[in-house]
C-alpha positions as YAML, in Angstrom:
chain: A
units: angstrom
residues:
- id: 1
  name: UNK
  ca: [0.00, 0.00, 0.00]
- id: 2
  name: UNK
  ca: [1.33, 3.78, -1.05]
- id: 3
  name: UNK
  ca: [1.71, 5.54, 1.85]
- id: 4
  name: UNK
  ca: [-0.64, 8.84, 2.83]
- id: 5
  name: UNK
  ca: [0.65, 12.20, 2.70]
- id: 6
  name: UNK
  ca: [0.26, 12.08, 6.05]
- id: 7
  name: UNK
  ca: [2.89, 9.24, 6.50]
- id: 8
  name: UNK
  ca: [4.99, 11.26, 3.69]
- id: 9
  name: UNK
  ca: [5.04, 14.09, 6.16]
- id: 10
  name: UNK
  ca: [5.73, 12.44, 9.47]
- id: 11
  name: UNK
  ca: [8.56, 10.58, 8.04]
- id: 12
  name: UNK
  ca: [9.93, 14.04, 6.21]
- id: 13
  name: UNK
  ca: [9.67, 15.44, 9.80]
- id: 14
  name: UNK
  ca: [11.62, 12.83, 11.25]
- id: 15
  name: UNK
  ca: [14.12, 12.66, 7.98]
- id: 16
  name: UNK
  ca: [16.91, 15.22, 9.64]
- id: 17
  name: UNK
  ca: [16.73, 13.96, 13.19]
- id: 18
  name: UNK
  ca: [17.09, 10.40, 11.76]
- id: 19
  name: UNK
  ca: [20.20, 11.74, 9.44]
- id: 20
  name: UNK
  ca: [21.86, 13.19, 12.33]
- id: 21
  name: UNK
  ca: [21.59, 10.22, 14.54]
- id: 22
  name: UNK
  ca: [22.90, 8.22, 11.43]
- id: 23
  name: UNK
  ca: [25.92, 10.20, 10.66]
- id: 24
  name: UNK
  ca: [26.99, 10.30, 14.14]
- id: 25
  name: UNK
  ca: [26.74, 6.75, 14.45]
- id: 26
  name: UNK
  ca: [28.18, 5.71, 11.35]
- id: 27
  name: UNK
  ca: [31.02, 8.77, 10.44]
- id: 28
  name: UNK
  ca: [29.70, 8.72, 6.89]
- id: 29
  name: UNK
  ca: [27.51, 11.03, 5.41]
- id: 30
  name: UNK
  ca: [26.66, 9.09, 2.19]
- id: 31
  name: UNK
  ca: [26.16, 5.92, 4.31]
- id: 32
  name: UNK
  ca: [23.90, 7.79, 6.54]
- id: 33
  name: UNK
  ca: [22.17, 9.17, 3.71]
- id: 34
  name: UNK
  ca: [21.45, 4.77, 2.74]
- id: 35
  name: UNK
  ca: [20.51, 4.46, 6.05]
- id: 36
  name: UNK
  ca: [17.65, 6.87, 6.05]
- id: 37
  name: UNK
  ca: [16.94, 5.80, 2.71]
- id: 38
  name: UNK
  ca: [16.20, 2.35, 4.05]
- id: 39
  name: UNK
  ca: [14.58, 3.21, 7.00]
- id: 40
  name: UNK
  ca: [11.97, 4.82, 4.13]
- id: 41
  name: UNK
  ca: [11.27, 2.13, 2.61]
- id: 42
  name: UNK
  ca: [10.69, 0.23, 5.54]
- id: 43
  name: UNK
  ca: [8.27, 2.61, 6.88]
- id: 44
  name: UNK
  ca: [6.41, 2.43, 3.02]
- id: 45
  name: UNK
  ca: [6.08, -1.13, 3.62]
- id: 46
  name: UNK
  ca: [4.93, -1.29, 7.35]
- id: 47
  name: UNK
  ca: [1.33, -0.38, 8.27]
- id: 48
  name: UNK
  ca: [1.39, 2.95, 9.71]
- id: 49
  name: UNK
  ca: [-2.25, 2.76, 11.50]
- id: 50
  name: UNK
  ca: [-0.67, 0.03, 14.13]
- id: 51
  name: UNK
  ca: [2.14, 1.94, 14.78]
- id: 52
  name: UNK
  ca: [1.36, 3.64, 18.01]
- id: 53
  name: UNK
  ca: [4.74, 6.05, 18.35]
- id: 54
  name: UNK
  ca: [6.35, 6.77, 14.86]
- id: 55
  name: UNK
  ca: [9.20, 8.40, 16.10]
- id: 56
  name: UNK
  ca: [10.33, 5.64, 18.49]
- id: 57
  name: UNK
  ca: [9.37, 3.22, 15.55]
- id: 58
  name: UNK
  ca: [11.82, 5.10, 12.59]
- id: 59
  name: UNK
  ca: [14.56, 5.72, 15.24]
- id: 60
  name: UNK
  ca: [14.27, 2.02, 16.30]
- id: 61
  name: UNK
  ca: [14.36, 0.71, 12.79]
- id: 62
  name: UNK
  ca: [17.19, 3.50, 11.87]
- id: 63
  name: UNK
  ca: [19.80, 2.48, 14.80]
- id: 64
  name: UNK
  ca: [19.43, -0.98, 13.59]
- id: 65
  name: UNK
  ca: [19.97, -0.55, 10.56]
- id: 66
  name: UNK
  ca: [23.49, 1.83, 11.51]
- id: 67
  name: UNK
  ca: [24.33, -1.27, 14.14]
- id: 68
  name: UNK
  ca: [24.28, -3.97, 11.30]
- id: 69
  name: UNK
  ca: [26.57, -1.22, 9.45]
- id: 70
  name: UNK
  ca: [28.93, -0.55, 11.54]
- id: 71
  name: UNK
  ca: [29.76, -4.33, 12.44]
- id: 72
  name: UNK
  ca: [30.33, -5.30, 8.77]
- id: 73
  name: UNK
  ca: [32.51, -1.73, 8.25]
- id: 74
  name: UNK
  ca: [34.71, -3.08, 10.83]
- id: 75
  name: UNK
  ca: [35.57, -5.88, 8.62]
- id: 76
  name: UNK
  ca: [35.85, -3.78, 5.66]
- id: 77
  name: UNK
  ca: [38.19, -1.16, 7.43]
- id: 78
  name: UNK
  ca: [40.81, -4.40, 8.41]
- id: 79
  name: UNK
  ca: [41.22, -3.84, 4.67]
- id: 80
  name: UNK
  ca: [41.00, -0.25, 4.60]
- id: 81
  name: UNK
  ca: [44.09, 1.16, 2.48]
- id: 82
  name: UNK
  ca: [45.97, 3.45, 5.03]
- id: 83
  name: UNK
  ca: [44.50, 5.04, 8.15]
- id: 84
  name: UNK
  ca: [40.34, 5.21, 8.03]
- id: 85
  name: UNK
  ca: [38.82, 9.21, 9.21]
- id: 86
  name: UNK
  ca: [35.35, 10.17, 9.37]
- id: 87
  name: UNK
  ca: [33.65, 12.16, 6.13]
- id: 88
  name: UNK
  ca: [33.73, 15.52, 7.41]
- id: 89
  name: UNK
  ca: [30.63, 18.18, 7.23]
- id: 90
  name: UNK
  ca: [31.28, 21.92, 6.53]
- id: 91
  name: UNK
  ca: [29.86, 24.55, 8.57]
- id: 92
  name: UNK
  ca: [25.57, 24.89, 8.06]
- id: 93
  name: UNK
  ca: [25.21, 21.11, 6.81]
- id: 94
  name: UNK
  ca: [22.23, 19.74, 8.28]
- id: 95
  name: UNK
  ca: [23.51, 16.57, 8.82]
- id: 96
  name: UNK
  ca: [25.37, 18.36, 11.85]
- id: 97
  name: UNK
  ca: [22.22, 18.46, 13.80]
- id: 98
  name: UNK
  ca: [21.34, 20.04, 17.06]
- id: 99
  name: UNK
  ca: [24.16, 22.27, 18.32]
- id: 100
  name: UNK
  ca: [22.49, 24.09, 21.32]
- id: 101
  name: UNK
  ca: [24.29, 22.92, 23.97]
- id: 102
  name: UNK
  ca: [28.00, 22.05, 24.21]
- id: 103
  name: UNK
  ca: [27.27, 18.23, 24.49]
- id: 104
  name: UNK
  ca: [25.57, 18.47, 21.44]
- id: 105
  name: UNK
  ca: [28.32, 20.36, 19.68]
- id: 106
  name: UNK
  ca: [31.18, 17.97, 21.25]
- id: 107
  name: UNK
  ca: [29.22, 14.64, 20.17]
- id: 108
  name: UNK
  ca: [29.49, 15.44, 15.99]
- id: 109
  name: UNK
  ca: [33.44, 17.22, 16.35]
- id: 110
  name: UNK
  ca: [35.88, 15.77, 14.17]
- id: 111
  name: UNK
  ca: [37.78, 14.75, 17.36]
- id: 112
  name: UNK
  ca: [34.85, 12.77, 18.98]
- id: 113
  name: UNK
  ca: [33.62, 10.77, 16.11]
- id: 114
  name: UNK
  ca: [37.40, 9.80, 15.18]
- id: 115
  name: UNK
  ca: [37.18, 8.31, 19.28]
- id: 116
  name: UNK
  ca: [33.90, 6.70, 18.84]
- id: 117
  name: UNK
  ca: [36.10, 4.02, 16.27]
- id: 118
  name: UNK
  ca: [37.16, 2.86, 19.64]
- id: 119
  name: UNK
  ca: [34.06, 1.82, 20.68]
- id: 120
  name: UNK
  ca: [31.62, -1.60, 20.18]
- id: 121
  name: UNK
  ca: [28.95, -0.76, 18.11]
- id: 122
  name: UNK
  ca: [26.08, -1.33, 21.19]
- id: 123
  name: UNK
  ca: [28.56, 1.58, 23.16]
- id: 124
  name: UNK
  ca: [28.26, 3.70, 20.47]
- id: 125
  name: UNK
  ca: [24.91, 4.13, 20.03]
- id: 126
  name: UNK
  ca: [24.30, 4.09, 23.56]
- id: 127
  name: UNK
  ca: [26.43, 7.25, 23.81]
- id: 128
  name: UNK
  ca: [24.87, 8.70, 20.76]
- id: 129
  name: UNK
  ca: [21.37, 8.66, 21.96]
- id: 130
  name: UNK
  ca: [22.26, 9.83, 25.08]
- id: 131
  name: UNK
  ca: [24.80, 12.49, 24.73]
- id: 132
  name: UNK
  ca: [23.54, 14.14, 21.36]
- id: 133
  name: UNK
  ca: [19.84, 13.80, 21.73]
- id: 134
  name: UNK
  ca: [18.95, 13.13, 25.42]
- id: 135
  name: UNK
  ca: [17.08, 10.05, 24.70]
- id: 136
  name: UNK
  ca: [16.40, 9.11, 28.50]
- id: 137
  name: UNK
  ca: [17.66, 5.45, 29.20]
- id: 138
  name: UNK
  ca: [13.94, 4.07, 29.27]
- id: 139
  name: UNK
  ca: [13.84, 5.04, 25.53]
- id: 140
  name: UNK
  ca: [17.11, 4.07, 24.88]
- id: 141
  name: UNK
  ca: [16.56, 0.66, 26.40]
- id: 142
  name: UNK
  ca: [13.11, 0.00, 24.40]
- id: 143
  name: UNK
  ca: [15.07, 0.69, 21.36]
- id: 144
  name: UNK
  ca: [18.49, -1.16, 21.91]
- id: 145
  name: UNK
  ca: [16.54, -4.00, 23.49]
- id: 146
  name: UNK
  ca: [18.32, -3.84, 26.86]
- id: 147
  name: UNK
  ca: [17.54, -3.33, 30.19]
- id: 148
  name: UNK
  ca: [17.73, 0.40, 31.42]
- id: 149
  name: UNK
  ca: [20.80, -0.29, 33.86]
- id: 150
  name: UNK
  ca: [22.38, -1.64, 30.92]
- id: 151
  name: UNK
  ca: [21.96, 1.12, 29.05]
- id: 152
  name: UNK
  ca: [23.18, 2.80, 32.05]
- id: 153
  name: UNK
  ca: [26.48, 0.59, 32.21]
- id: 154
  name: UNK
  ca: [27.19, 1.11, 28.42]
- id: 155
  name: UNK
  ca: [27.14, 4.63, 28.29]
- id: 156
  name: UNK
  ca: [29.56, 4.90, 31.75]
- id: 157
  name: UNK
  ca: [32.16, 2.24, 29.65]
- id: 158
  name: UNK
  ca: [31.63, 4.70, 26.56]
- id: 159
  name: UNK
  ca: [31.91, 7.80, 28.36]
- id: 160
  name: UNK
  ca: [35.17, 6.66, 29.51]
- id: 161
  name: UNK
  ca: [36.56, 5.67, 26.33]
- id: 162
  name: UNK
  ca: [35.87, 8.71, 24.89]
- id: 163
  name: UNK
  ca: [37.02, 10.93, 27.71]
- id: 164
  name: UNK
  ca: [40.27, 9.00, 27.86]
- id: 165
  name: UNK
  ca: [41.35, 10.54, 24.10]
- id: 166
  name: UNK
  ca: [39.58, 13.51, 24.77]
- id: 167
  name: UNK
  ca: [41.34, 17.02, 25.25]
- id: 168
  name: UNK
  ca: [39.27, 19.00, 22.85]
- id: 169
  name: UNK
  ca: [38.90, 22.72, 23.86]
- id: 170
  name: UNK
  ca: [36.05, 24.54, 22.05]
- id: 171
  name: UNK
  ca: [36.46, 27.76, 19.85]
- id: 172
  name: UNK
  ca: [33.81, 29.90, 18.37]
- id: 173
  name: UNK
  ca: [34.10, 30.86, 14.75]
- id: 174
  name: UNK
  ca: [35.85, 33.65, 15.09]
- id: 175
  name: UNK
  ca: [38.89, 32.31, 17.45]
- id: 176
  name: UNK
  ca: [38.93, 28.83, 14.60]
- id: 177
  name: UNK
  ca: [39.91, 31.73, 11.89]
- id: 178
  name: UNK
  ca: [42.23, 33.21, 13.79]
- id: 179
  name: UNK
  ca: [43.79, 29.63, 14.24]
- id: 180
  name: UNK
  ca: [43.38, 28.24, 11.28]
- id: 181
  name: UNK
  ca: [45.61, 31.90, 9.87]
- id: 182
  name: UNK
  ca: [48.23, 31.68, 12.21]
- id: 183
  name: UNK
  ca: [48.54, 27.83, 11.31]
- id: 184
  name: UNK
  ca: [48.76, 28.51, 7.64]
- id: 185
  name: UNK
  ca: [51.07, 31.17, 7.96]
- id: 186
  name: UNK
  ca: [53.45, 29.18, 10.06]
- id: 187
  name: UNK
  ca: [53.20, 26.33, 7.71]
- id: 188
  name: UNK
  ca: [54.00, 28.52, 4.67]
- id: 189
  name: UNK
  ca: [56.56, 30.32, 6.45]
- id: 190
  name: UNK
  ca: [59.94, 27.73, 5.33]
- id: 191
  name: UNK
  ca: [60.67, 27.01, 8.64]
- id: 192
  name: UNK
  ca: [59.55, 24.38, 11.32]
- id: 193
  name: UNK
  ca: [60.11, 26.54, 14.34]
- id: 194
  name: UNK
  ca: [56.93, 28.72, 14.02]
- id: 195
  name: UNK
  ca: [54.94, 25.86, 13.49]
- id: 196
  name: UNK
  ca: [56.44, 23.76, 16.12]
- id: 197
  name: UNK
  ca: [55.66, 26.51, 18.59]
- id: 198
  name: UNK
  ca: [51.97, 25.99, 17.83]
- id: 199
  name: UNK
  ca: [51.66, 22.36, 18.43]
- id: 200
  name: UNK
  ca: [51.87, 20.31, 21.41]
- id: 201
  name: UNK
  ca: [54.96, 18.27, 21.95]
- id: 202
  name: UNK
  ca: [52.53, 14.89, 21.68]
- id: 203
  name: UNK
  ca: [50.31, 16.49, 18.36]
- id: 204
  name: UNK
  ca: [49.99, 13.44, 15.73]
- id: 205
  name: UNK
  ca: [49.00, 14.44, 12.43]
- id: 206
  name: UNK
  ca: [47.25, 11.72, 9.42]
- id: 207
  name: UNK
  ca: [45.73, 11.41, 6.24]
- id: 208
  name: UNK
  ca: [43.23, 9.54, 5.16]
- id: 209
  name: UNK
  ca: [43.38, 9.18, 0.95]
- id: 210
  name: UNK
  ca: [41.55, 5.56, 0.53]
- id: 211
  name: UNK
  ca: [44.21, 4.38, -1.68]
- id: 212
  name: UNK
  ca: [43.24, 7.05, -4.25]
- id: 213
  name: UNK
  ca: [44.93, 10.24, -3.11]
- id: 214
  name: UNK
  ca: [48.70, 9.41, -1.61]
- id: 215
  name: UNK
  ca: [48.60, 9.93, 2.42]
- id: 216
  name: UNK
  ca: [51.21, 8.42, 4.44]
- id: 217
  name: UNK
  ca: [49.93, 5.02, 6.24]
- id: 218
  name: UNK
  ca: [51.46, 6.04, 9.62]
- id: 219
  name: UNK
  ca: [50.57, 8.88, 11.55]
- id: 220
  name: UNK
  ca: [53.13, 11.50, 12.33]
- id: 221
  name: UNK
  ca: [53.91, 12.05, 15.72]
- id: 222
  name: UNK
  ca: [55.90, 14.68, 17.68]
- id: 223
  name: UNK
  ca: [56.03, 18.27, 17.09]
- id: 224
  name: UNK
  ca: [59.14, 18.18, 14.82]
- id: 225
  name: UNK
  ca: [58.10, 15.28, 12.66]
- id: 226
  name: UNK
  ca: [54.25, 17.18, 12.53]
- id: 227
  name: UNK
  ca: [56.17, 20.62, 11.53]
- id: 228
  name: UNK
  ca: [58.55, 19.15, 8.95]
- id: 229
  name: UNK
  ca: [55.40, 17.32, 7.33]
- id: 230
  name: UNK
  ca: [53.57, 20.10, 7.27]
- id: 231
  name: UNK
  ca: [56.22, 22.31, 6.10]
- id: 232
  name: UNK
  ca: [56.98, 20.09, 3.23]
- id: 233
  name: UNK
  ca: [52.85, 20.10, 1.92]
- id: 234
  name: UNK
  ca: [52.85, 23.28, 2.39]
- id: 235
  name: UNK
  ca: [55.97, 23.83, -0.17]
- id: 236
  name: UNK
  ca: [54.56, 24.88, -3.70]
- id: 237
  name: UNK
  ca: [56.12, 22.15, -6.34]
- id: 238
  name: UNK
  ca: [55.22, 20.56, -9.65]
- id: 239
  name: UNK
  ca: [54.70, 17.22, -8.02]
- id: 240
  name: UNK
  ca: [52.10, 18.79, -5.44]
- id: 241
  name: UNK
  ca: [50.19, 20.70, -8.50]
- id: 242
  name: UNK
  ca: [50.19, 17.39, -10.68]
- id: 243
  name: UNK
  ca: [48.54, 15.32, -7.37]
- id: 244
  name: UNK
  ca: [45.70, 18.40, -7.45]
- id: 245
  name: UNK
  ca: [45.38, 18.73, -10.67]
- id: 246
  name: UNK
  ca: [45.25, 22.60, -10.69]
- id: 247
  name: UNK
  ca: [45.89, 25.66, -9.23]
- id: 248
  name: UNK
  ca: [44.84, 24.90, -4.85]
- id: 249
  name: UNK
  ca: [42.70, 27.77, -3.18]
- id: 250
  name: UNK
  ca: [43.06, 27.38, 0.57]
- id: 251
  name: UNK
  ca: [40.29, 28.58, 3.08]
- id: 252
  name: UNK
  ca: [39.51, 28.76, 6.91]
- id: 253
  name: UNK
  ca: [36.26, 27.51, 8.16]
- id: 254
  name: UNK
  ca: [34.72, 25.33, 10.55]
- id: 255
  name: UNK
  ca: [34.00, 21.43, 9.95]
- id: 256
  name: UNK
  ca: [31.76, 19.22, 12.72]
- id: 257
  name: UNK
  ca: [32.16, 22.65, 14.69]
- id: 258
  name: UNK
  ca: [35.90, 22.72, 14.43]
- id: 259
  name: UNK
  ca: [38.98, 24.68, 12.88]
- id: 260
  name: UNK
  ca: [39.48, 23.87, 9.53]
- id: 261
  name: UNK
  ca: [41.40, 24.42, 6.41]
- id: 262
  name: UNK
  ca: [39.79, 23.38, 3.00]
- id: 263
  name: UNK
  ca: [41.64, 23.38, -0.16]
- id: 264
  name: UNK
  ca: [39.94, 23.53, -3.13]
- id: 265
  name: UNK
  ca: [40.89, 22.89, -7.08]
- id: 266
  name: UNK
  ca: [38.18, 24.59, -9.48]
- id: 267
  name: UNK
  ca: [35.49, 24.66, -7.44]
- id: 268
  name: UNK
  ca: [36.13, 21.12, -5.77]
- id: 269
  name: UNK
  ca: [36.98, 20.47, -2.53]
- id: 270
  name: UNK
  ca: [39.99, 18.30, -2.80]
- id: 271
  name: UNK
  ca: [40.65, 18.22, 0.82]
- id: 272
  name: UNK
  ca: [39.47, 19.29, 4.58]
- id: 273
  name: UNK
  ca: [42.30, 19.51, 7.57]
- id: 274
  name: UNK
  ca: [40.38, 19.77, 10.71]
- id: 275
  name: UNK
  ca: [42.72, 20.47, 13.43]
- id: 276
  name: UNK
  ca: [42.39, 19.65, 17.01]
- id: 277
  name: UNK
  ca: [42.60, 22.56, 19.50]
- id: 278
  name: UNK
  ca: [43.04, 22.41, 23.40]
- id: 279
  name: UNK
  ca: [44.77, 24.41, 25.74]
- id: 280
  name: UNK
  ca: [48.37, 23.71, 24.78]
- id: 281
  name: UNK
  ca: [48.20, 24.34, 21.15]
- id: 282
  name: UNK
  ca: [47.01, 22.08, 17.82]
- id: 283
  name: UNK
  ca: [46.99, 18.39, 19.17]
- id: 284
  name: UNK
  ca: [45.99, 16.77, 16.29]
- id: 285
  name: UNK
  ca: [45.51, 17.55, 12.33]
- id: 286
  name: UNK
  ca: [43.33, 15.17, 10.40]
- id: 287
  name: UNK
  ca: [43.18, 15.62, 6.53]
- id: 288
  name: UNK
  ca: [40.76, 13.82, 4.71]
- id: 289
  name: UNK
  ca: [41.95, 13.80, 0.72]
- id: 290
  name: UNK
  ca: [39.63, 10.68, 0.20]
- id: 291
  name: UNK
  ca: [37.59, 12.30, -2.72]
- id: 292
  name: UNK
  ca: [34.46, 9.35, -1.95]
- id: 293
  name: UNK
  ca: [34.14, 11.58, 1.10]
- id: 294
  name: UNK
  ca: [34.32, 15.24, -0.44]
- id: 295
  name: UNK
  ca: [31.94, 14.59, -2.24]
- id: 296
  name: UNK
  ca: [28.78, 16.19, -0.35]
- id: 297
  name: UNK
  ca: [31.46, 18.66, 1.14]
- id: 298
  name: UNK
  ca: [32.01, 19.69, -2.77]
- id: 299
  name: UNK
  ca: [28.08, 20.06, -2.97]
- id: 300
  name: UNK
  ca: [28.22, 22.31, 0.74]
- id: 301
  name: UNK
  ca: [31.08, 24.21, -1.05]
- id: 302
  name: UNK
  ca: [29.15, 25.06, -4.14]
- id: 303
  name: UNK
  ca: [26.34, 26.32, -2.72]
- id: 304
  name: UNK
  ca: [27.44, 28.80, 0.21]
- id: 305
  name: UNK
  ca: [29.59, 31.69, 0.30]
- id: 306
  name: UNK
  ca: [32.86, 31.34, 0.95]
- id: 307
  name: UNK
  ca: [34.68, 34.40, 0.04]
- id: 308
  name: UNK
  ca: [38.57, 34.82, -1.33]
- id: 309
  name: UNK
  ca: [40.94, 32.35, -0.40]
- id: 310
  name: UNK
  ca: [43.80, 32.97, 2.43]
- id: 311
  name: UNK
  ca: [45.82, 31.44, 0.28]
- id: 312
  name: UNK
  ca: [46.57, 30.39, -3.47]
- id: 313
  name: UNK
  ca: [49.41, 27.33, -3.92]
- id: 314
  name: UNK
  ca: [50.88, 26.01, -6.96]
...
């Protein structure tokens, strides 16, 4: 049976709530975009009128759905070329969902979902639930199938996980400009002493490029081996134009709430550094060149503002 319009509209209610949850669970925006997707056409199929809490239902059905999908992408990342990072989301994406509290904000960072990888899939949405939408643990139980001190137990092991890698500090738009120049100019500068005075002595630094962009299978770790990296990617050279394939615009802007830097090559984002900030300087600088994952950052990109460049290589 088609579904009513009123069906259409609940689910189209739910849609961004549902996208949010599934992004956050699964790091993936185009995967969380299946997810939803799916959770669609299960709702087409299921009779609506016996369904006595829709919400509860789609959410149910969703989470499943991202639990199944996150157990068979661990087996696929074993075989992952090079290190595996989130798809990051530029600033205004909807997928970033609520951000009115600093829980909120803190559960999609670039930081927090690249700690989440740490956790079992049951931990994970636990800590989802809970921390970025407040589902109480009754709820959370119903739709898990666990007890509520379960739930309980789960999100105290997840908490910890988390809050054992975390030393994220957070910045307002403003302040992750102001970092994000200072960075560029130090790493454009020729030397590694300006940059090294910006990172902490600990600061790692990867890339992920899915075996299609070159990125270095080890992270980099130490201030002098992160300041000599970044020195050298930062050094204009045939070689580095060739890899782009043009002319690289770079920008500051914010992605999953955080400093970042996004180069672009003729309108396409080729690749988003999101760097890590706490009270001792830049602790971390992820660059996703994976161009499977730039893609909806691309379609962002296209349709905001972004103004001129900081900075024009090659």
């Amino acid at each position: 049976m088609a579904p009513t319009m009123t069906d259409v509209d609940r689910f189209e209610t739910a849609r961004p709530r549902l996208a949010a949850i599934a992004y956050r669970l699964l790091g993936s925006a185009s995967e969380a975009e299946d997810a939803v997707q799916e959770t669609y056409l299960r709702w087409q199929a299921a009779d609506t009128a016996r369904i006595e809490v829709p919400e509860a239902w789609l959410t149910k059905v969703l989470t499943n759905l991202c639990l199944n999908q996150l157990t068979s992408a661990r087996a696929r990342r074993e075989t992952y070329v090079g290190q595996w990072l989130p798809e990051p989301l530029l600033a205004g994406d909807p997928m970033l969902g609520p951000a009115d509290t600093a829980e909120r904000r803190e559960s999609v960072s670039y930081a927090v979902l690249v700690l989440l990888e740490r956790l079992t899939p049951a931990e994970r949405a636990v800590y989802v639930l809970r921390e970025a939408f407040d589902y109480p643990h009754r709820e959370i139980a119903a739709l898990l199938d666990l007890t509520e001190a379960a739930s309980q137990q789960i999100l105290h092991r997840a908490r910890k996980h988390v809050a054992d890698g975390r030393t994220r500090t957070e910045v307002d738009e403003a302040a992750a400009r102001r970092i994000i120049e200072e960075f560029l100019a130090a790493a454009t500068s020729g030397r590694t002493e300006p940059l090294v005075r910006l990172l902490t002595q600990d600061v790692v630094a990867v890339g992920d490029g899915g075996g299609k962009v070159p990125a270095r299978a080890k992270a980099f770790e130490g201030a002098l081996a992160v300041a000599t990296f970044m020195r050298g990617l930062f050094k204009p050279g045939t070689a580095q134009r060739a890899l782009a394939g043009g002319s690289i615009e770079l920008h500051a802007t914010t992605a999953n709430g955080g400093p970042a830097l996004v180069a672009v090559v003729d309108g396409r984002v080729f690749g988003v550094m999101c760097l890590e900030i706490t009270t001792e300087g830049i602790a971390a600088l992820r660059n996703q060149v994976n161009p499977d994952k730039l893609e909806r950052a691309t379609s962002r990109w296209a349709a905001t503002d972004h103004g001129e460049p900081l900075l024009r290589l090659f």
